[in-house]
Amino acid sequence: MSEKIVSTMEAVIPRPVEKVWAVVTDLDRWQWRGDLEGLERTGPDTFTEYAKGGFATRFTVTCRQEGEKWAFELENANMSGEWTGEFRPVPEGTRVVFTERLTPKKRWMKFLAKGYLRRQQAQYLADLHRELENT
């Protein structure tokens, strides 16, 4: 099964790109994320996120263009794929574009994956907005 599920979410955040970049890429300050119970650095370009309930997803950074683009490959027991975050300064603040391309490992999951991704991305953006309002 090689069919990728793609989900993209765009938003304008009323903060400078440097501030948005700093929050998104700071792996030591993950607590603003409502979907996580932990994050462990496993190498200079690798880390594991633990969702609420302990479900682990492993990440390998594939691109880090300061203030512009952050990308990584990801894998867990249910799926594998890529995540890309693009950051652009705009008069209102920062335009972010977050894209996930995932391949479910179980055939039945492909029917649920798109909705799951949209909910995850919406929560991530809401958490990011809240964190940036407090900093």
PDB file of C-alpha atoms in Angstrom:
ATOM      1  CA  MET A   1       0.000   0.000   0.000  1.00  0.00           C
ATOM      2  CA  SER A   2       1.798   3.139  -1.167  1.00  0.00           C
ATOM      3  CA  GLU A   3      -1.057   5.658  -1.340  1.00  0.00           C
ATOM      4  CA  LYS A   4      -0.123   8.796   0.560  1.00  0.00           C
ATOM      5  CA  ILE A   5      -2.673  10.856   2.448  1.00  0.00           C
ATOM      6  CA  VAL A   6      -1.835  14.559   2.130  1.00  0.00           C
ATOM      7  CA  SER A   7      -3.133  17.292   4.386  1.00  0.00           C
ATOM      8  CA  THR A   8      -2.083  20.950   4.292  1.00  0.00           C
ATOM      9  CA  MET A   9      -3.036  23.679   6.719  1.00  0.00           C
ATOM     10  CA  GLU A  10      -2.234  27.366   6.236  1.00  0.00           C
ATOM     11  CA  ALA A  11      -2.590  30.232   8.678  1.00  0.00           C
ATOM     12  CA  VAL A  12      -1.381  33.743   9.303  1.00  0.00           C
ATOM     13  CA  ILE A  13      -0.056  34.189  12.813  1.00  0.00           C
ATOM     14  CA  PRO A  14       0.215  37.784  14.069  1.00  0.00           C
ATOM     15  CA  ARG A  15       3.792  37.400  15.311  1.00  0.00           C
ATOM     16  CA  PRO A  16       7.207  37.869  13.635  1.00  0.00           C
ATOM     17  CA  VAL A  17       8.592  34.888  11.757  1.00  0.00           C
ATOM     18  CA  GLU A  18      11.555  34.636  14.163  1.00  0.00           C
ATOM     19  CA  LYS A  19       9.197  34.177  17.111  1.00  0.00           C
ATOM     20  CA  VAL A  20       7.004  31.577  15.368  1.00  0.00           C
ATOM     21  CA  TRP A  21      10.086  29.684  14.155  1.00  0.00           C
ATOM     22  CA  ALA A  22      11.594  29.673  17.650  1.00  0.00           C
ATOM     23  CA  VAL A  23       8.480  28.167  19.245  1.00  0.00           C
ATOM     24  CA  VAL A  24       7.883  25.517  16.559  1.00  0.00           C
ATOM     25  CA  THR A  25      11.488  24.303  16.388  1.00  0.00           C
ATOM     26  CA  ASP A  26      12.406  24.373  20.111  1.00  0.00           C
ATOM     27  CA  LEU A  27      12.347  20.687  21.005  1.00  0.00           C
ATOM     28  CA  ASP A  28      13.167  21.426  24.644  1.00  0.00           C
ATOM     29  CA  ARG A  29       9.965  23.447  25.069  1.00  0.00           C
ATOM     30  CA  TRP A  30       7.241  21.110  23.798  1.00  0.00           C
ATOM     31  CA  GLN A  31       4.850  21.515  26.757  1.00  0.00           C
ATOM     32  CA  TRP A  32       2.603  23.966  24.847  1.00  0.00           C
ATOM     33  CA  ARG A  33       1.477  21.056  22.696  1.00  0.00           C
ATOM     34  CA  GLY A  34      -1.820  19.725  24.030  1.00  0.00           C
ATOM     35  CA  ASP A  35      -1.426  16.416  22.192  1.00  0.00           C
ATOM     36  CA  LEU A  36       1.890  15.394  23.795  1.00  0.00           C
ATOM     37  CA  GLU A  37       2.886  13.916  27.112  1.00  0.00           C
ATOM     38  CA  GLY A  38       6.598  13.892  26.310  1.00  0.00           C
ATOM     39  CA  LEU A  39       9.401  14.440  23.832  1.00  0.00           C
ATOM     40  CA  GLU A  40      12.817  12.798  23.863  1.00  0.00           C
ATOM     41  CA  ARG A  41      15.825  13.903  21.829  1.00  0.00           C
ATOM     42  CA  THR A  42      17.503  10.780  20.484  1.00  0.00           C
ATOM     43  CA  GLY A  43      20.257  12.404  18.402  1.00  0.00           C
ATOM     44  CA  PRO A  44      21.255  15.710  16.826  1.00  0.00           C
ATOM     45  CA  ASP A  45      18.586  15.351  14.124  1.00  0.00           C
ATOM     46  CA  THR A  46      16.269  12.763  15.660  1.00  0.00           C
ATOM     47  CA  PHE A  47      13.608  12.828  18.341  1.00  0.00           C
ATOM     48  CA  THR A  48      10.613  10.853  19.567  1.00  0.00           C
ATOM     49  CA  GLU A  49       7.291  12.404  20.494  1.00  0.00           C
ATOM     50  CA  TYR A  50       4.990  10.640  22.937  1.00  0.00           C
ATOM     51  CA  ALA A  51       1.305  11.365  22.421  1.00  0.00           C
ATOM     52  CA  LYS A  52      -1.123  11.406  25.323  1.00  0.00           C
ATOM     53  CA  GLY A  53      -1.316   7.753  26.323  1.00  0.00           C
ATOM     54  CA  GLY A  54       2.346   7.120  25.429  1.00  0.00           C
ATOM     55  CA  PHE A  55       2.093   6.312  21.694  1.00  0.00           C
ATOM     56  CA  ALA A  56       5.560   6.989  20.209  1.00  0.00           C
ATOM     57  CA  THR A  57       6.387   8.598  16.855  1.00  0.00           C
ATOM     58  CA  ARG A  58      10.002   8.835  15.690  1.00  0.00           C
ATOM     59  CA  PHE A  59      11.213  11.854  13.684  1.00  0.00           C
ATOM     60  CA  THR A  60      14.332  12.517  11.597  1.00  0.00           C
ATOM     61  CA  VAL A  61      14.974  16.112  10.530  1.00  0.00           C
ATOM     62  CA  THR A  62      15.638  16.303   6.783  1.00  0.00           C
ATOM     63  CA  CYS A  63      15.705  20.093   6.266  1.00  0.00           C
ATOM     64  CA  ARG A  64      16.323  23.081   8.507  1.00  0.00           C
ATOM     65  CA  GLN A  65      16.459  26.431   6.730  1.00  0.00           C
ATOM     66  CA  GLU A  66      16.477  28.943   9.579  1.00  0.00           C
ATOM     67  CA  GLY A  67      13.234  30.920   9.670  1.00  0.00           C
ATOM     68  CA  GLU A  68      11.992  29.445   6.373  1.00  0.00           C
ATOM     69  CA  LYS A  69      11.541  25.683   6.294  1.00  0.00           C
ATOM     70  CA  TRP A  70      11.651  22.778   8.700  1.00  0.00           C
ATOM     71  CA  ALA A  71      10.995  19.238   7.495  1.00  0.00           C
ATOM     72  CA  PHE A  72      11.309  15.711   8.766  1.00  0.00           C
ATOM     73  CA  GLU A  73      10.424  12.106   8.130  1.00  0.00           C
ATOM     74  CA  LEU A  74       8.232  10.372  10.684  1.00  0.00           C
ATOM     75  CA  GLU A  75       7.264   6.850  11.565  1.00  0.00           C
ATOM     76  CA  ASN A  76       5.205   5.009  14.130  1.00  0.00           C
ATOM     77  CA  ALA A  77       3.380   1.695  14.353  1.00  0.00           C
ATOM     78  CA  ASN A  78       0.487   2.989  12.236  1.00  0.00           C
ATOM     79  CA  MET A  79       2.041   5.206   9.563  1.00  0.00           C
ATOM     80  CA  SER A  80       5.130   6.677   7.969  1.00  0.00           C
ATOM     81  CA  GLY A  81       5.629   9.872   6.030  1.00  0.00           C
ATOM     82  CA  GLU A  82       6.905  13.432   5.962  1.00  0.00           C
ATOM     83  CA  TRP A  83       6.025  16.752   7.621  1.00  0.00           C
ATOM     84  CA  THR A  84       7.037  20.126   6.189  1.00  0.00           C
ATOM     85  CA  GLY A  85       6.609  23.512   7.804  1.00  0.00           C
ATOM     86  CA  GLU A  86       7.131  26.660   5.731  1.00  0.00           C
ATOM     87  CA  PHE A  87       7.395  30.102   7.321  1.00  0.00           C
ATOM     88  CA  ARG A  88       7.057  33.394   5.401  1.00  0.00           C
ATOM     89  CA  PRO A  89       6.951  36.937   6.740  1.00  0.00           C
ATOM     90  CA  VAL A  90       3.824  38.850   5.683  1.00  0.00           C
ATOM     91  CA  PRO A  91       2.600  42.315   6.726  1.00  0.00           C
ATOM     92  CA  GLU A  92       0.221  40.710   9.269  1.00  0.00           C
ATOM     93  CA  GLY A  93       2.958  38.555  10.845  1.00  0.00           C
ATOM     94  CA  THR A  94       3.910  35.076   9.642  1.00  0.00           C
ATOM     95  CA  ARG A  95       2.236  32.842   7.081  1.00  0.00           C
ATOM     96  CA  VAL A  96       2.754  29.198   7.982  1.00  0.00           C
ATOM     97  CA  VAL A  97       2.039  26.251   5.729  1.00  0.00           C
ATOM     98  CA  PHE A  98       2.178  22.846   7.399  1.00  0.00           C
ATOM     99  CA  THR A  99       1.950  19.806   5.112  1.00  0.00           C
ATOM    100  CA  GLU A 100       1.847  16.165   6.111  1.00  0.00           C
ATOM    101  CA  ARG A 101       2.210  13.301   3.654  1.00  0.00           C
ATOM    102  CA  LEU A 102       1.476  10.012   5.359  1.00  0.00           C
ATOM    103  CA  THR A 103       1.208   6.407   4.289  1.00  0.00           C
ATOM    104  CA  PRO A 104      -0.982   4.290   6.604  1.00  0.00           C
ATOM    105  CA  LYS A 105       0.503   0.888   7.407  1.00  0.00           C
ATOM    106  CA  LYS A 106      -2.908  -0.761   7.712  1.00  0.00           C
ATOM    107  CA  ARG A 107      -5.363  -0.664   4.822  1.00  0.00           C
ATOM    108  CA  TRP A 108      -8.408   0.286   6.954  1.00  0.00           C
ATOM    109  CA  MET A 109      -6.566   3.319   8.344  1.00  0.00           C
ATOM    110  CA  LYS A 110      -6.519   5.146   5.014  1.00  0.00           C
ATOM    111  CA  PHE A 111     -10.237   5.884   5.420  1.00  0.00           C
ATOM    112  CA  LEU A 112      -9.671   7.593   8.778  1.00  0.00           C
ATOM    113  CA  ALA A 113      -6.276   9.198   8.139  1.00  0.00           C
ATOM    114  CA  LYS A 114      -7.384  12.402   6.393  1.00  0.00           C
ATOM    115  CA  GLY A 115      -9.839  13.367   9.146  1.00  0.00           C
ATOM    116  CA  TYR A 116      -7.311  12.456  11.815  1.00  0.00           C
ATOM    117  CA  LEU A 117      -4.663  14.635  10.166  1.00  0.00           C
ATOM    118  CA  ARG A 118      -7.006  17.615   9.869  1.00  0.00           C
ATOM    119  CA  ARG A 119      -7.923  17.383  13.567  1.00  0.00           C
ATOM    120  CA  GLN A 120      -4.269  17.050  14.588  1.00  0.00           C
ATOM    121  CA  GLN A 121      -3.238  20.024  12.455  1.00  0.00           C
ATOM    122  CA  ALA A 122      -6.107  22.160  13.774  1.00  0.00           C
ATOM    123  CA  GLN A 123      -5.121  21.357  17.381  1.00  0.00           C
ATOM    124  CA  TYR A 124      -1.454  22.084  16.620  1.00  0.00           C
ATOM    125  CA  LEU A 125      -2.313  25.503  15.167  1.00  0.00           C
ATOM    126  CA  ALA A 126      -4.650  26.343  18.060  1.00  0.00           C
ATOM    127  CA  ASP A 127      -1.943  25.365  20.568  1.00  0.00           C
ATOM    128  CA  LEU A 128       0.642  27.397  18.633  1.00  0.00           C
ATOM    129  CA  HIS A 129      -1.585  30.493  18.603  1.00  0.00           C
ATOM    130  CA  ARG A 130      -2.183  30.130  22.358  1.00  0.00           C
ATOM    131  CA  GLU A 131       1.539  29.732  23.106  1.00  0.00           C
ATOM    132  CA  LEU A 132       2.471  32.760  21.005  1.00  0.00           C
ATOM    133  CA  GLU A 133      -0.178  34.888  22.740  1.00  0.00           C
ATOM    134  CA  ASN A 134       1.466  34.039  26.068  1.00  0.00           C
ATOM    135  CA  THR A 135       5.038  34.869  24.977  1.00  0.00           C
TER     136      THR A 135
END
